[in-house]
């Protein structure tokens, strides 16, 4: 109730009334009061409560947390309440005395005899690490000691939070350092205090020790999370934060443990190695990986322990992910490549969790050859790889450990990164996958669990076909050979829409978009059957990803069918306009809908006439909104605003270009002043990103080109046609410059008459 | 107050292939849209350049404003 009333300044006496309860002698009442205060802080935004009340809440909460509070339930409720109240405590954390006091109470609570209190207190420290990173310097030494003791000695729920504190500090410092952008003078508001770097010599041994505390069979349990997993994850984050400095601290542990008879030691050493592969430079890692690679390949084949093999395959995947690719001195050579592939394919017959990691490693191995132009080192093994992956998908235990998904996803990456040399093999794979998809429809009267599996498989197979359509459709002659199977594929995709799975719908829709793009005008024959599903996709507000993908497919259809999309435009435009007016639809779908207006207008030209009266006011409203929100400080909002502006501008471009040469250009004249005003506001707002600048200056050209001398005087009055244009003409970005050249040419013609 | 869930990604790639499929499709669609608009502009600007050139008979050299290369970006 407070969550509803407090933001409206109703029930003003509530907080005072609750606070008066905290002096109660009855522990139950005190506990319930603190819990209620905690819930209120969790539910209500910080603006809804005055600072004076925040102060009183914090005082009551911190008093309840104090070691002098003998009732554990009260102390626990207070500690949890503080966790929720931290977001309100900006002012209090800026005051040295108040902050010192809060920090002291929190740190004391981390050594309470009661486990739940210690756990909650560490949760507070984790939250403080991300909310008040910049205030932590005076306390970090003490916090290190507290967390170190907890990681070493405390029970798992507490130790996990203590590790999480350092993971969270790593996140903060990586974010700050990324904002610095390498020059250390960047515009980050918060300085980096290098807490991780300072703690490194003591922190790394602590984390390495946790790696030895694995649970048996943890890799078979999808939901498992324990101290070894948390420690390794934190070690990986530390490596990303401090880069090269971590390597000498970890290598002795690896060397000491990797050949030990106890599987825990071998696994911990391998996990440590895998964890530090992201962050340190290739120069630092390459010699170590070169030495370790053969050992790992051998371990994957022969280690008697599944857990060790799982981590070894994962580590190989990390090696390929971070140390293999066209821009690097790759660790994969013609000499070791055959052996690597042999081992990975062999491991695909291993237990599901190991086979899944082997698929993952192959995924990154293939990805490293993404940019090879003509000949890929994978070509000689291509057929074997495809066959091995298909075999995996048919394993009776492929449902375990995400194995089937991993195999199809690896198949996708292998296809994406393939070259012309293997195009015929990819072509042969198409009917195989079509057949697999066809077979999923054969099982009737199945249980809901089996139905779910069937839908998942349909999604994977549609994904696979999408990748192959994109690959084979991108060049002749594979495109025409691929399209011989288009009828079959399309009829199966339409059957997938009969399922109730949003993921399967999304995958089928993506595949259809790719097929439309490859088919071009020939796609028209499927439109009658497909249209109802297209409309269904556009109406799917709940699964907004499906809706977003469908909007993108409308664009594909416009480019494929051009004028032939006209019979379907009334329905599509009605739905798109409805979507824009809805406050239920996720906001991220709205900018692409505007871009889609441009696609439709470009395809149907002056036939867009009847939609102008609906679309233009929508665009105008959104444009005004996007200018008004330009002063917002929120980074997400700035990004969204730029996406929205780009969508609006793409709509204008498509509309102007679509009407070009039409006798009906006069219909656009009433809207021209607003479009120019929008461009001027964007220019004067000075907060456009480069993409918006490029699109905006392009719109100026399109407007001038289509309206010509009709708009000459208007254009001359606009700031955009002078200052903005000049700015873009001297841009370093060649795309902005090219659009500006276009605008200059079109304007000079428009004003010369 | 539900206990804070601190589980992080464990031995999983940062981006799933499903996410990649979606991103690659969106990128292809954006690229196709830009190509379509660019093609229209390049055609128009070539015509405009020719028009301007023919209006200035002294200028014998006709240089189209843009290369008719649709591959870039």
Short mmCIF file of N, CA and C in Angstrom, two decimals, chain A residues 149-265:
data_model
loop_
_atom_site.label_atom_id
_atom_site.label_comp_id
_atom_site.label_asym_id
_atom_site.label_seq_id
_atom_site.Cartn_x
_atom_site.Cartn_y
_atom_site.Cartn_z
N UNK A 149 38.99 -13.42 5.20
CA UNK A 149 38.68 -14.38 6.26
C UNK A 149 37.42 -15.18 5.91
N UNK A 150 36.42 -14.48 5.38
CA UNK A 150 35.17 -15.17 5.02
C UNK A 150 35.40 -16.17 3.89
N UNK A 151 36.20 -15.77 2.90
CA UNK A 151 36.44 -16.67 1.76
C UNK A 151 37.17 -17.93 2.25
N UNK A 152 38.10 -17.73 3.18
CA UNK A 152 38.90 -18.87 3.65
C UNK A 152 38.13 -19.77 4.61
N UNK A 153 37.40 -19.12 5.54
CA UNK A 153 36.90 -19.91 6.67
C UNK A 153 35.39 -20.02 6.79
N UNK A 154 34.68 -19.08 6.22
CA UNK A 154 33.25 -19.05 6.57
C UNK A 154 32.45 -20.07 5.76
N UNK A 155 31.19 -20.21 6.16
CA UNK A 155 30.33 -21.16 5.46
C UNK A 155 30.02 -20.62 4.06
N UNK A 156 29.62 -21.55 3.17
CA UNK A 156 29.55 -21.20 1.76
C UNK A 156 28.68 -19.97 1.42
N UNK A 157 27.45 -19.87 1.98
CA UNK A 157 26.63 -18.71 1.59
C UNK A 157 27.32 -17.38 1.89
N UNK A 158 28.11 -17.34 2.96
CA UNK A 158 28.82 -16.11 3.33
C UNK A 158 30.05 -15.94 2.42
N UNK A 159 30.79 -17.01 2.23
CA UNK A 159 31.99 -16.94 1.39
C UNK A 159 31.63 -16.49 -0.03
N UNK A 160 30.48 -16.97 -0.53
CA UNK A 160 30.06 -16.60 -1.89
C UNK A 160 29.85 -15.09 -2.00
N UNK A 161 29.25 -14.51 -0.94
CA UNK A 161 29.04 -13.05 -0.97
C UNK A 161 30.37 -12.30 -0.89
N UNK A 162 31.29 -12.86 -0.10
CA UNK A 162 32.59 -12.20 0.04
C UNK A 162 33.33 -12.20 -1.31
N UNK A 163 33.23 -13.31 -2.04
CA UNK A 163 33.84 -13.36 -3.38
C UNK A 163 33.13 -12.37 -4.30
N UNK A 164 31.79 -12.34 -4.16
CA UNK A 164 31.01 -11.45 -5.02
C UNK A 164 31.42 -9.99 -4.84
N UNK A 165 31.84 -9.65 -3.62
CA UNK A 165 32.31 -8.27 -3.39
C UNK A 165 33.43 -7.95 -4.37
N UNK A 166 34.40 -8.85 -4.50
CA UNK A 166 35.54 -8.58 -5.39
C UNK A 166 35.15 -8.67 -6.86
N UNK A 167 34.21 -9.56 -7.17
CA UNK A 167 33.73 -9.61 -8.56
C UNK A 167 33.08 -8.28 -8.92
N UNK A 168 32.33 -7.75 -7.96
CA UNK A 168 31.64 -6.49 -8.21
C UNK A 168 32.63 -5.33 -8.34
N UNK A 169 33.68 -5.34 -7.52
CA UNK A 169 34.72 -4.30 -7.65
C UNK A 169 35.38 -4.41 -9.04
N UNK A 170 35.63 -5.65 -9.48
CA UNK A 170 36.20 -5.83 -10.83
C UNK A 170 35.27 -5.22 -11.88
N UNK A 171 33.96 -5.49 -11.76
CA UNK A 171 33.01 -4.92 -12.73
C UNK A 171 33.13 -3.40 -12.75
N UNK A 172 33.16 -2.81 -11.56
CA UNK A 172 33.24 -1.35 -11.48
C UNK A 172 34.51 -0.84 -12.15
N UNK A 173 35.63 -1.46 -11.81
CA UNK A 173 36.91 -0.95 -12.33
C UNK A 173 37.04 -1.19 -13.83
N UNK A 174 36.53 -2.33 -14.31
CA UNK A 174 36.58 -2.57 -15.76
C UNK A 174 35.75 -1.50 -16.48
N UNK A 175 34.56 -1.21 -15.93
CA UNK A 175 33.71 -0.18 -16.56
C UNK A 175 34.43 1.16 -16.59
N UNK A 176 35.04 1.53 -15.46
CA UNK A 176 35.72 2.83 -15.39
C UNK A 176 36.88 2.86 -16.39
N UNK A 177 37.68 1.77 -16.40
CA UNK A 177 38.84 1.75 -17.28
C UNK A 177 38.42 1.75 -18.75
N UNK A 178 37.29 1.10 -19.03
CA UNK A 178 36.79 1.12 -20.41
C UNK A 178 36.40 2.54 -20.80
N UNK A 179 35.81 3.27 -19.84
CA UNK A 179 35.44 4.66 -20.14
C UNK A 179 36.67 5.54 -20.35
N UNK A 180 37.73 5.25 -19.61
CA UNK A 180 38.98 5.98 -19.82
C UNK A 180 39.43 5.84 -21.27
N UNK A 181 39.10 4.67 -21.86
CA UNK A 181 39.45 4.42 -23.26
C UNK A 181 40.95 4.40 -23.49
N UNK A 182 41.72 4.03 -22.47
CA UNK A 182 43.16 3.84 -22.67
C UNK A 182 43.99 5.08 -22.42
N UNK A 183 43.36 6.29 -22.44
CA UNK A 183 44.21 7.46 -22.29
C UNK A 183 44.24 7.99 -20.85
N UNK A 184 43.47 7.38 -19.99
CA UNK A 184 43.47 7.71 -18.56
C UNK A 184 43.18 9.18 -18.26
N UNK A 185 42.64 9.86 -19.25
CA UNK A 185 42.25 11.25 -18.96
C UNK A 185 40.79 11.44 -19.36
N UNK A 186 40.16 10.35 -19.74
CA UNK A 186 38.81 10.39 -20.31
C UNK A 186 37.77 11.04 -19.41
N UNK A 187 36.51 10.86 -19.85
CA UNK A 187 35.49 11.65 -19.17
C UNK A 187 34.76 10.87 -18.08
N UNK A 188 35.34 9.83 -17.56
CA UNK A 188 34.67 9.13 -16.48
C UNK A 188 34.58 10.06 -15.27
N UNK A 189 33.37 10.10 -14.68
CA UNK A 189 33.18 10.96 -13.51
C UNK A 189 33.89 10.39 -12.29
N UNK A 190 34.00 9.06 -12.29
CA UNK A 190 34.56 8.40 -11.11
C UNK A 190 35.99 7.96 -11.42
N UNK A 191 36.93 8.27 -10.56
CA UNK A 191 38.30 7.80 -10.82
C UNK A 191 38.44 6.32 -10.47
N UNK A 192 39.39 5.67 -11.11
CA UNK A 192 39.65 4.28 -10.74
C UNK A 192 40.66 4.27 -9.59
N UNK A 193 40.31 3.57 -8.54
CA UNK A 193 41.22 3.53 -7.38
C UNK A 193 42.16 2.32 -7.44
N UNK A 194 42.00 1.48 -8.44
CA UNK A 194 42.86 0.30 -8.62
C UNK A 194 42.90 -0.57 -7.37
N UNK A 195 41.72 -0.78 -6.77
CA UNK A 195 41.65 -1.64 -5.59
C UNK A 195 42.09 -3.07 -5.92
N UNK A 196 41.68 -3.55 -7.10
CA UNK A 196 41.98 -4.94 -7.46
C UNK A 196 43.50 -5.11 -7.65
N UNK A 197 44.08 -4.14 -8.33
CA UNK A 197 45.53 -4.19 -8.57
C UNK A 197 46.29 -4.20 -7.24
N UNK A 198 45.81 -3.37 -6.31
CA UNK A 198 46.50 -3.31 -5.01
C UNK A 198 46.31 -4.60 -4.21
N UNK A 199 45.13 -5.17 -4.33
CA UNK A 199 44.85 -6.38 -3.54
C UNK A 199 45.42 -7.64 -4.20
N UNK A 200 45.86 -7.48 -5.45
CA UNK A 200 46.21 -8.63 -6.28
C UNK A 200 47.08 -9.72 -5.61
N UNK A 201 48.23 -9.34 -5.03
CA UNK A 201 49.11 -10.40 -4.50
C UNK A 201 48.45 -11.24 -3.41
N UNK A 202 47.51 -10.64 -2.68
CA UNK A 202 46.83 -11.40 -1.64
C UNK A 202 45.53 -12.02 -2.13
N UNK A 203 44.89 -11.32 -3.06
CA UNK A 203 43.58 -11.78 -3.54
C UNK A 203 43.69 -13.04 -4.40
N UNK A 204 44.68 -13.05 -5.30
CA UNK A 204 44.79 -14.18 -6.24
C UNK A 204 44.99 -15.52 -5.50
N UNK A 205 45.91 -15.61 -4.52
CA UNK A 205 46.04 -16.89 -3.82
C UNK A 205 44.75 -17.34 -3.13
N UNK A 206 44.00 -16.37 -2.62
CA UNK A 206 42.72 -16.69 -1.99
C UNK A 206 41.76 -17.33 -2.98
N UNK A 207 41.71 -16.73 -4.16
CA UNK A 207 40.79 -17.24 -5.18
C UNK A 207 41.25 -18.60 -5.69
N UNK A 208 42.58 -18.75 -5.84
CA UNK A 208 43.10 -20.04 -6.33
C UNK A 208 42.75 -21.15 -5.35
N UNK A 209 42.78 -20.82 -4.08
CA UNK A 209 42.44 -21.83 -3.07
C UNK A 209 40.99 -22.31 -3.20
N UNK A 210 40.11 -21.37 -3.58
CA UNK A 210 38.68 -21.76 -3.71
C UNK A 210 38.49 -22.76 -4.85
N UNK A 211 39.38 -22.69 -5.84
CA UNK A 211 39.20 -23.55 -7.02
C UNK A 211 39.28 -25.03 -6.65
N UNK A 212 39.92 -25.31 -5.54
CA UNK A 212 40.09 -26.71 -5.12
C UNK A 212 38.88 -27.25 -4.37
N UNK A 213 37.85 -26.39 -4.20
CA UNK A 213 36.69 -26.82 -3.42
C UNK A 213 35.51 -27.19 -4.32
N UNK A 214 35.82 -27.87 -5.42
CA UNK A 214 34.75 -28.28 -6.34
C UNK A 214 33.82 -29.30 -5.71
N UNK A 215 32.60 -29.33 -6.24
CA UNK A 215 31.67 -30.38 -5.83
C UNK A 215 31.72 -31.47 -6.90
N UNK A 216 31.49 -32.71 -6.47
CA UNK A 216 31.41 -33.82 -7.43
C UNK A 216 30.26 -33.52 -8.40
N UNK A 217 30.45 -33.82 -9.64
CA UNK A 217 29.38 -33.74 -10.65
C UNK A 217 28.75 -32.35 -10.80
N UNK A 218 29.46 -31.30 -10.42
CA UNK A 218 28.85 -29.97 -10.53
C UNK A 218 28.56 -29.60 -11.98
N UNK A 219 29.29 -30.21 -12.92
CA UNK A 219 29.07 -29.85 -14.31
C UNK A 219 27.80 -30.44 -14.91
N UNK A 220 27.26 -31.42 -14.19
CA UNK A 220 26.02 -31.99 -14.73
C UNK A 220 24.78 -31.25 -14.22
N UNK A 221 25.00 -30.37 -13.24
CA UNK A 221 23.87 -29.69 -12.63
C UNK A 221 23.83 -28.25 -13.15
N UNK A 222 22.83 -27.97 -13.99
CA UNK A 222 22.74 -26.66 -14.65
C UNK A 222 22.64 -25.50 -13.66
N UNK A 223 21.97 -25.75 -12.51
CA UNK A 223 21.75 -24.65 -11.58
C UNK A 223 22.82 -24.53 -10.51
N UNK A 224 23.89 -25.33 -10.63
CA UNK A 224 24.89 -25.33 -9.55
C UNK A 224 25.62 -23.99 -9.46
N UNK A 225 25.91 -23.58 -8.24
CA UNK A 225 26.74 -22.39 -8.01
C UNK A 225 27.44 -22.59 -6.68
N UNK A 226 28.73 -22.71 -6.69
CA UNK A 226 29.44 -22.97 -5.45
C UNK A 226 30.72 -22.14 -5.40
N UNK A 227 31.47 -22.34 -4.34
CA UNK A 227 32.61 -21.45 -4.09
C UNK A 227 33.70 -21.59 -5.17
N UNK A 228 33.87 -22.81 -5.69
CA UNK A 228 34.89 -22.99 -6.75
C UNK A 228 34.46 -22.26 -8.02
N UNK A 229 33.17 -22.34 -8.34
CA UNK A 229 32.67 -21.65 -9.54
C UNK A 229 32.79 -20.14 -9.36
N UNK A 230 32.39 -19.67 -8.17
CA UNK A 230 32.44 -18.23 -7.92
C UNK A 230 33.89 -17.73 -7.91
N UNK A 231 34.79 -18.54 -7.33
CA UNK A 231 36.20 -18.15 -7.26
C UNK A 231 36.81 -18.05 -8.65
N UNK A 232 36.53 -19.04 -9.50
CA UNK A 232 37.07 -19.03 -10.86
C UNK A 232 36.49 -17.88 -11.67
N UNK A 233 35.20 -17.63 -11.48
CA UNK A 233 34.57 -16.52 -12.20
C UNK A 233 35.22 -15.21 -11.79
N UNK A 234 35.44 -15.07 -10.47
CA UNK A 234 36.07 -13.84 -9.96
C UNK A 234 37.50 -13.73 -10.52
N UNK A 235 38.22 -14.85 -10.57
CA UNK A 235 39.59 -14.83 -11.11
C UNK A 235 39.58 -14.32 -12.56
N UNK A 236 38.59 -14.78 -13.33
CA UNK A 236 38.44 -14.32 -14.71
C UNK A 236 38.21 -12.81 -14.77
N UNK A 237 37.38 -12.31 -13.85
CA UNK A 237 37.10 -10.86 -13.83
C UNK A 237 38.34 -10.08 -13.41
N UNK A 238 39.10 -10.65 -12.46
CA UNK A 238 40.34 -10.01 -12.02
C UNK A 238 41.30 -9.92 -13.22
N UNK A 239 41.39 -11.01 -14.00
CA UNK A 239 42.28 -11.01 -15.17
C UNK A 239 41.88 -9.92 -16.16
N UNK A 240 40.56 -9.75 -16.35
CA UNK A 240 40.10 -8.70 -17.27
C UNK A 240 40.44 -7.32 -16.74
N UNK A 241 40.49 -7.18 -15.40
CA UNK A 241 40.73 -5.87 -14.79
C UNK A 241 42.22 -5.50 -14.79
N UNK A 242 43.07 -6.47 -14.41
CA UNK A 242 44.50 -6.12 -14.24
C UNK A 242 45.37 -6.59 -15.40
N UNK A 243 44.77 -7.36 -16.30
CA UNK A 243 45.47 -7.83 -17.52
C UNK A 243 46.77 -8.60 -17.19
N UNK A 244 47.89 -8.19 -17.77
CA UNK A 244 49.12 -8.99 -17.68
C UNK A 244 49.57 -9.32 -16.25
N UNK A 245 49.27 -8.42 -15.32
CA UNK A 245 49.79 -8.58 -13.95
C UNK A 245 49.35 -9.89 -13.28
N UNK A 246 48.27 -10.46 -13.75
CA UNK A 246 47.78 -11.66 -13.07
C UNK A 246 48.60 -12.90 -13.45
N UNK A 247 49.18 -12.88 -14.64
CA UNK A 247 49.79 -14.11 -15.18
C UNK A 247 50.86 -14.71 -14.25
N UNK A 248 51.86 -13.91 -13.81
CA UNK A 248 52.89 -14.54 -12.95
C UNK A 248 52.36 -15.04 -11.61
N UNK A 249 51.22 -14.51 -11.19
CA UNK A 249 50.66 -14.95 -9.90
C UNK A 249 49.91 -16.28 -10.01
N UNK A 250 49.47 -16.59 -11.22
CA UNK A 250 48.66 -17.80 -11.40
C UNK A 250 49.49 -18.97 -11.94
N UNK A 251 50.50 -18.64 -12.73
CA UNK A 251 51.25 -19.71 -13.39
C UNK A 251 51.85 -20.75 -12.42
N UNK A 252 52.45 -20.33 -11.28
CA UNK A 252 53.01 -21.35 -10.38
C UNK A 252 51.93 -22.35 -9.90
N UNK A 253 50.72 -21.83 -9.63
CA UNK A 253 49.63 -22.71 -9.18
C UNK A 253 49.29 -23.73 -10.27
N UNK A 254 49.26 -23.26 -11.51
CA UNK A 254 48.94 -24.16 -12.62
C UNK A 254 50.03 -25.24 -12.74
N UNK A 255 51.28 -24.77 -12.74
CA UNK A 255 52.40 -25.72 -12.92
C UNK A 255 52.43 -26.76 -11.80
N UNK A 256 52.11 -26.30 -10.61
CA UNK A 256 52.19 -27.21 -9.47
C UNK A 256 51.09 -28.27 -9.49
N UNK A 257 49.92 -27.89 -9.97
CA UNK A 257 48.76 -28.77 -9.81
C UNK A 257 48.33 -29.56 -11.04
N UNK A 258 48.76 -29.12 -12.21
CA UNK A 258 48.15 -29.66 -13.43
C UNK A 258 48.43 -31.15 -13.67
N UNK A 259 49.48 -31.66 -13.06
CA UNK A 259 49.77 -33.09 -13.30
C UNK A 259 49.54 -33.95 -12.04
N UNK A 260 48.92 -33.37 -11.03
CA UNK A 260 48.74 -34.11 -9.77
C UNK A 260 47.75 -35.28 -9.92
N UNK A 261 47.90 -36.32 -9.12
CA UNK A 261 46.98 -37.46 -9.23
C UNK A 261 45.54 -37.11 -8.82
N UNK A 262 45.38 -36.16 -7.89
CA UNK A 262 44.04 -35.79 -7.44
C UNK A 262 43.35 -34.95 -8.53
N UNK A 263 42.17 -35.43 -8.99
CA UNK A 263 41.48 -34.73 -10.07
C UNK A 263 41.18 -33.28 -9.71
N UNK A 264 40.93 -33.01 -8.43
CA UNK A 264 40.60 -31.65 -8.00
C UNK A 264 41.74 -30.68 -8.33
N UNK A 265 42.96 -31.16 -8.13
CA UNK A 265 44.10 -30.29 -8.41
C UNK A 265 44.27 -30.05 -9.92
#
